Amino acid sequence: MKEREELDNNDMPSKYSVSVDVIIPVYKPDTKFNQLMERLVKQTVKPNRIILLHTVETETDSIDNPEEALAYALSLNSSGCKIERYEIKKPDFDHGGTRNYGASLSQAEIIVFMTQDAVPADVNLIKSLLIPFQDKKVAAAYGRQLAMPKSGIIESYTRQFNYPDQSFTKSLEDLPVLGIKTYFCSNVCAAYRKSVYEELSGFATKTIFNEDMIMAAGIINAGYSIAYAAGARVYHSHVYTYVQQFKRNFDLAVSQKQYNHIFSSVKSETEGTKLVKQTLDYLIEKKEYILIPDLIFISGFKYLGYLAGKNYDKLPSSLIKKLSMNPSYWK
């Protein structure tokens, strides 16, 4: 793993210029989505287009009658940053397939994928994501996720653990040391070189989620690099219940089981154990002893969900739907 010195936001060489589009799947958008859109159109490096892939479930959500938050987003359309909306019927939504559809609409050299709840921390998000692509070996770059102010100490530390303040670049040679972290990439905020994306045939389809890590594994094993751009910052975090933690890790393990040829050779349990131990040490250091039982329960539900997901093929379909965070996947 090579640490990268982040160039100052004003130091991107003027001769380096690439076209960029932002692609965002949207479903029942809220105020976070409004903030995301407001900050995207104010970026120092503006995307050519913002492509909104709007999942609808009723006729009232149609192109002619968009939801309030979506209507507001479309009102931000300008000549400097074109905003377009495309409709996806809910039964047709797929984490990989829907994003592939968005990519097919773009002719940009760099395509940026974001989720509707990722709010840029400043006006230099796009510029910071583009910096690593000056290296021709870099095929993808993902940003730093900061916890929302009300997320709590444990969630905040988890974000710090997964998204440190130092940028780095990963390649195949890092696999023996980093393990599954080599394949880590998040479509909450990630950019891809379109030519490599197409070379690898885009995201996997019909996956419960984790399409970003599956793509990242393909990028690494094809001999390219993935950059972590710490300067590309978004506010993004969740406050999950214990049951939601279980379900999320159930789906994570399902995706790894279904793509066993990618994940069987790398252990993810080791990274999880490391996170728990370091979080415990952090709580003790901060004298937040009252949160230790919460950490134990969170970790326990995560692990049980992961174990259940690893053995999903041995469970009845009726139970699988109850254990999954994405029951609609199990049609």
Coordinates of C-alpha atoms in Angstrom, one line a residue:
M1 CA 0.0 0.0 0.0
K2 CA 1.5 3.3 -1.1
E3 CA 0.6 6.4 0.9
R4 CA -0.1 9.4 -1.3
E5 CA 0.5 13.0 -0.5
E6 CA -2.8 14.7 -1.2
L7 CA -2.2 17.6 -3.6
D8 CA -3.5 20.9 -2.4
N9 CA -6.9 21.6 -3.9
N10 CA -5.5 24.4 -5.9
D11 CA -2.5 22.4 -7.2
M12 CA -4.1 20.1 -9.7
P13 CA -2.2 20.7 -12.9
S14 CA -4.2 22.9 -15.3
K15 CA -3.2 20.6 -18.2
Y16 CA -5.0 17.7 -16.5
S17 CA -8.6 17.9 -17.6
V18 CA -11.1 15.1 -17.8
S19 CA -14.9 14.9 -18.3
V20 CA -16.9 13.7 -15.4
D21 CA -20.5 12.7 -14.8
V22 CA -22.1 11.9 -11.4
I23 CA -24.7 9.1 -11.2
I24 CA -27.0 8.8 -8.2
P25 CA -29.7 6.2 -7.6
V26 CA -32.7 7.9 -5.9
Y27 CA -35.5 6.5 -3.9
K28 CA -37.8 8.5 -1.7
P29 CA -35.3 11.4 -1.4
D30 CA -35.2 13.6 1.7
T31 CA -33.4 16.7 3.0
K32 CA -30.0 15.0 2.8
F33 CA -30.6 14.6 -0.9
N34 CA -31.4 18.3 -1.2
Q35 CA -28.1 19.2 0.5
L36 CA -26.2 16.8 -1.7
M37 CA -27.5 18.4 -4.8
E38 CA -27.0 21.9 -3.6
R39 CA -23.3 21.2 -2.9
L40 CA -22.7 19.2 -6.1
V41 CA -23.8 22.1 -8.3
K42 CA -21.4 24.4 -6.4
Q43 CA -18.3 22.2 -6.8
T44 CA -15.1 23.9 -8.0
V45 CA -14.9 21.2 -10.7
K46 CA -18.4 20.8 -11.9
P47 CA -19.6 17.5 -13.4
N48 CA -20.9 17.7 -16.9
R49 CA -24.1 16.0 -15.9
I50 CA -25.8 14.7 -12.8
I51 CA -27.7 11.6 -13.8
L52 CA -30.5 10.7 -11.3
L53 CA -31.8 7.2 -11.5
H54 CA -35.2 7.5 -9.8
T55 CA -36.8 4.3 -8.5
V56 CA -40.6 4.7 -8.5
E57 CA -43.3 2.4 -7.2
T58 CA -46.5 4.4 -8.0
E59 CA -47.8 6.4 -11.0
T60 CA -47.7 9.6 -8.8
D61 CA -43.9 9.3 -8.8
S62 CA -43.8 9.5 -12.6
I63 CA -41.7 11.9 -14.7
D64 CA -44.6 14.4 -14.9
N65 CA -45.1 14.5 -11.2
P66 CA -41.8 14.0 -9.3
E67 CA -41.5 14.0 -5.5
E68 CA -40.9 17.4 -3.8
A69 CA -37.2 16.8 -3.1
L70 CA -36.6 15.5 -6.6
A71 CA -38.5 18.5 -8.1
Y72 CA -36.2 20.8 -6.1
A73 CA -33.1 19.0 -7.4
L74 CA -34.2 19.3 -11.0
S75 CA -34.7 23.1 -10.4
L76 CA -31.0 23.4 -9.8
N77 CA -30.3 22.5 -13.4
S78 CA -27.9 25.0 -15.1
S79 CA -25.8 25.2 -18.3
G80 CA -22.7 24.5 -16.2
C81 CA -24.1 21.3 -14.7
K82 CA -26.9 19.6 -16.4
I83 CA -29.3 17.5 -14.2
E84 CA -31.2 14.6 -15.8
R85 CA -33.8 12.2 -14.3
Y86 CA -34.4 8.7 -15.6
E87 CA -37.1 6.4 -14.2
I88 CA -36.5 2.9 -12.8
K89 CA -39.5 0.8 -11.9
K90 CA -39.0 -0.7 -8.4
P91 CA -39.2 -4.3 -9.5
D92 CA -36.4 -3.6 -12.0
F93 CA -34.0 -2.0 -9.4
D94 CA -30.7 -3.8 -9.0
H95 CA -27.7 -2.4 -7.1
G96 CA -25.3 -3.3 -10.0
G97 CA -27.7 -3.3 -13.0
T98 CA -29.2 0.1 -12.2
R99 CA -25.8 1.7 -11.9
N100 CA -24.8 0.0 -15.1
Y101 CA -27.8 1.7 -16.8
G102 CA -26.6 5.0 -15.5
A103 CA -23.1 4.4 -16.8
S104 CA -24.5 3.6 -20.2
L105 CA -26.0 7.1 -20.3
S106 CA -22.6 8.7 -19.8
Q107 CA -19.9 9.5 -22.3
A108 CA -17.6 11.0 -19.6
E109 CA -14.1 9.7 -19.0
I110 CA -14.7 9.5 -15.3
I111 CA -18.0 8.3 -13.8
V112 CA -18.7 9.1 -10.1
F113 CA -21.3 7.1 -8.2
M114 CA -22.9 8.5 -5.1
T115 CA -25.8 7.5 -2.8
Q116 CA -28.6 10.0 -2.1
D117 CA -27.6 10.3 1.6
A118 CA -23.9 11.2 1.0
V119 CA -23.5 15.0 1.6
P120 CA -20.3 16.6 0.3
A121 CA -18.3 18.2 3.1
D122 CA -17.0 21.0 0.8
V123 CA -16.8 22.3 -2.7
N124 CA -13.7 20.3 -3.6
L125 CA -15.2 16.8 -3.5
I126 CA -15.0 16.2 -7.3
K127 CA -11.6 17.8 -7.7
S128 CA -10.2 15.6 -4.9
L129 CA -11.7 12.4 -6.4
L130 CA -10.0 13.3 -9.8
I131 CA -6.5 13.9 -8.5
P132 CA -5.5 10.1 -8.2
F133 CA -6.5 9.5 -11.9
Q134 CA -3.4 11.4 -13.0
D135 CA -1.8 8.0 -12.4
K136 CA -2.8 5.9 -15.4
K137 CA -2.8 2.7 -13.3
V138 CA -5.6 4.1 -11.1
A139 CA -8.9 2.7 -12.2
A140 CA -11.0 3.8 -9.2
A141 CA -10.9 6.2 -6.3
Y142 CA -13.2 6.3 -3.3
G143 CA -13.8 9.1 -0.9
R144 CA -13.7 9.5 2.9
Q145 CA -16.9 9.1 4.8
L146 CA -17.4 11.2 7.9
A147 CA -19.9 10.4 10.6
M148 CA -22.9 12.7 11.0
P149 CA -22.8 14.8 14.2
K150 CA -25.5 12.7 15.9
S151 CA -24.1 9.3 15.0
G152 CA -22.6 8.5 18.4
I153 CA -19.1 7.6 19.5
I154 CA -19.1 4.0 18.2
E155 CA -20.3 4.8 14.7
S156 CA -17.9 7.8 14.6
Y157 CA -14.9 5.6 15.5
T158 CA -16.0 3.0 12.9
R159 CA -15.9 5.7 10.2
Q160 CA -12.4 6.8 11.4
F161 CA -11.2 3.1 11.3
N162 CA -12.5 2.5 7.8
Y163 CA -11.8 6.0 6.4
P164 CA -8.5 7.4 7.9
D165 CA -7.2 10.9 7.1
Q166 CA -4.3 9.7 5.0
S167 CA -4.7 8.9 1.3
F168 CA -3.2 5.8 -0.2
T169 CA -3.2 3.5 -3.3
K170 CA -3.8 -0.2 -3.3
S171 CA -2.7 -2.8 -5.8
L172 CA -2.5 -6.6 -6.2
E173 CA 0.8 -6.7 -4.3
D174 CA -1.0 -5.5 -1.2
L175 CA -3.4 -8.5 -1.0
P176 CA -1.2 -10.7 1.3
V177 CA -1.0 -7.9 3.8
L178 CA -4.3 -6.0 3.5
G179 CA -6.5 -9.0 2.8
I180 CA -10.1 -8.1 2.1
K181 CA -9.3 -4.4 2.6
T182 CA -7.5 -4.5 -0.7
Y183 CA -10.9 -4.9 -2.4
F184 CA -12.6 -2.2 -0.3
C185 CA -14.3 0.5 -2.2
S186 CA -17.7 2.2 -1.5
N187 CA -20.2 3.5 -4.1
V188 CA -21.4 5.9 -1.4
C189 CA -18.8 8.1 -3.1
A190 CA -16.5 6.5 -5.7
A191 CA -15.2 7.4 -9.1
Y192 CA -14.2 5.0 -11.9
R193 CA -12.2 5.3 -15.1
K194 CA -14.9 4.6 -17.7
S195 CA -12.6 2.8 -20.1
V196 CA -11.6 0.2 -17.4
Y197 CA -15.2 0.0 -16.1
E198 CA -16.2 -1.0 -19.6
E199 CA -13.2 -3.3 -20.0
L200 CA -14.4 -5.2 -17.0
S201 CA -18.1 -5.2 -18.2
G202 CA -19.4 -3.0 -15.4
F203 CA -20.8 -4.0 -12.1
A204 CA -22.1 -7.5 -11.3
T205 CA -25.8 -7.7 -11.7
K206 CA -28.3 -9.6 -9.5
T207 CA -26.2 -9.2 -6.4
I208 CA -27.9 -8.4 -3.1
F209 CA -25.4 -5.5 -2.7
N210 CA -21.6 -5.2 -2.5
E211 CA -21.3 -4.5 -6.2
D212 CA -18.6 -2.0 -5.5
M213 CA -16.2 -4.5 -3.8
I214 CA -16.9 -7.1 -6.5
M215 CA -15.9 -4.5 -9.1
A216 CA -12.9 -3.5 -7.0
A217 CA -11.7 -7.1 -6.9
G218 CA -11.9 -7.2 -10.7
I219 CA -9.9 -4.0 -10.9
I220 CA -7.2 -5.2 -8.6
N221 CA -6.9 -8.6 -10.2
A222 CA -6.7 -7.0 -13.7
G223 CA -3.5 -5.3 -12.6
Y224 CA -4.9 -1.8 -11.9
S225 CA -4.9 0.2 -8.7
I226 CA -7.5 1.7 -6.4
A227 CA -7.0 5.0 -4.7
Y228 CA -8.4 6.1 -1.4
A229 CA -8.8 9.9 -1.7
A230 CA -9.0 11.2 1.9
G231 CA -9.5 14.8 0.7
A232 CA -12.8 13.8 -1.0
R233 CA -15.1 13.9 2.0
V234 CA -18.7 13.2 2.4
Y235 CA -20.9 13.1 5.5
H236 CA -22.5 9.6 5.6
S237 CA -23.3 7.3 8.5
H238 CA -26.2 5.3 9.9
V239 CA -27.6 4.6 13.3
Y240 CA -28.7 1.0 13.0
T241 CA -30.6 -1.0 15.6
Y242 CA -29.1 -4.4 16.6
V243 CA -31.6 -6.2 14.3
Q244 CA -30.6 -3.9 11.4
Q245 CA -26.9 -4.6 12.1
F246 CA -27.7 -8.3 11.9
K247 CA -29.6 -8.0 8.6
R248 CA -26.9 -5.8 7.0
N249 CA -24.2 -8.3 7.8
F250 CA -26.4 -11.1 6.7
D251 CA -26.6 -9.6 3.3
L252 CA -22.9 -8.8 3.3
A253 CA -22.1 -12.5 3.9
V254 CA -24.6 -13.6 1.2
S255 CA -22.9 -11.5 -1.4
Q256 CA -19.5 -12.9 -0.4
K257 CA -20.9 -16.5 -0.5
Q258 CA -22.4 -15.9 -3.9
Y259 CA -19.1 -14.6 -5.2
N260 CA -17.0 -17.2 -3.4
H261 CA -14.4 -17.3 -6.1
I262 CA -13.5 -13.7 -5.1
F263 CA -13.8 -13.7 -1.4
S264 CA -12.9 -17.3 -0.3
S265 CA -9.2 -16.5 -0.4
V266 CA -9.5 -13.4 1.9
K267 CA -10.7 -13.4 5.4
S268 CA -13.1 -10.6 6.5
E269 CA -13.5 -11.8 10.1
T270 CA -10.0 -10.8 11.0
E271 CA -10.7 -7.2 10.0
G272 CA -14.0 -7.2 12.1
T273 CA -12.1 -8.5 15.1
K274 CA -9.5 -5.8 14.8
L275 CA -12.3 -3.1 14.6
V276 CA -13.9 -4.4 17.8
K277 CA -10.7 -4.5 19.7
Q278 CA -9.6 -1.0 18.7
T279 CA -13.1 0.4 19.4
L280 CA -13.0 -1.1 22.8
D281 CA -9.6 0.4 23.5
Y282 CA -10.9 3.8 22.3
L283 CA -13.9 3.6 24.6
I284 CA -11.7 2.8 27.6
E285 CA -9.3 5.6 26.7
K286 CA -12.2 8.1 26.5
K287 CA -13.7 6.6 29.8
E288 CA -16.9 5.8 27.9
Y289 CA -17.4 2.6 29.9
I290 CA -21.2 2.8 29.7
L291 CA -21.0 2.2 25.9
I292 CA -19.0 -1.0 26.2
P293 CA -22.2 -3.2 26.5
D294 CA -23.6 -1.5 23.4
L295 CA -20.4 -2.3 21.5
I296 CA -20.6 -6.0 22.7
F297 CA -24.3 -6.2 21.5
I298 CA -23.5 -4.5 18.2
S299 CA -20.6 -6.8 17.5
G300 CA -22.5 -9.9 18.5
F301 CA -25.4 -9.1 16.2
K302 CA -23.0 -8.3 13.3
Y303 CA -21.2 -11.6 13.8
L304 CA -24.4 -13.7 14.1
G305 CA -25.8 -12.0 11.0
Y306 CA -22.5 -12.8 9.1
L307 CA -22.6 -16.4 10.2
A308 CA -26.2 -16.8 9.1
G309 CA -25.5 -15.2 5.8
K310 CA -22.6 -17.5 5.1
N311 CA -25.0 -20.4 5.5
Y312 CA -28.0 -18.8 3.8
D313 CA -28.2 -21.6 1.3
K314 CA -29.1 -24.0 4.1
L315 CA -32.0 -21.9 5.3
P316 CA -35.7 -22.0 4.1
S317 CA -36.6 -19.1 1.8
S318 CA -39.3 -17.8 4.1
L319 CA -36.7 -17.3 6.8
I320 CA -34.1 -15.8 4.5
K321 CA -36.5 -13.0 3.6
K322 CA -37.0 -12.2 7.3
L323 CA -33.2 -12.1 8.0
S324 CA -32.3 -10.0 5.0
M325 CA -32.3 -6.2 4.8
N326 CA -33.3 -6.5 1.1
P327 CA -36.3 -8.9 1.1
S328 CA -37.3 -7.8 -2.4
Y329 CA -34.1 -9.3 -3.7
W330 CA -35.4 -12.8 -2.8
K331 CA -38.1 -13.0 -5.5

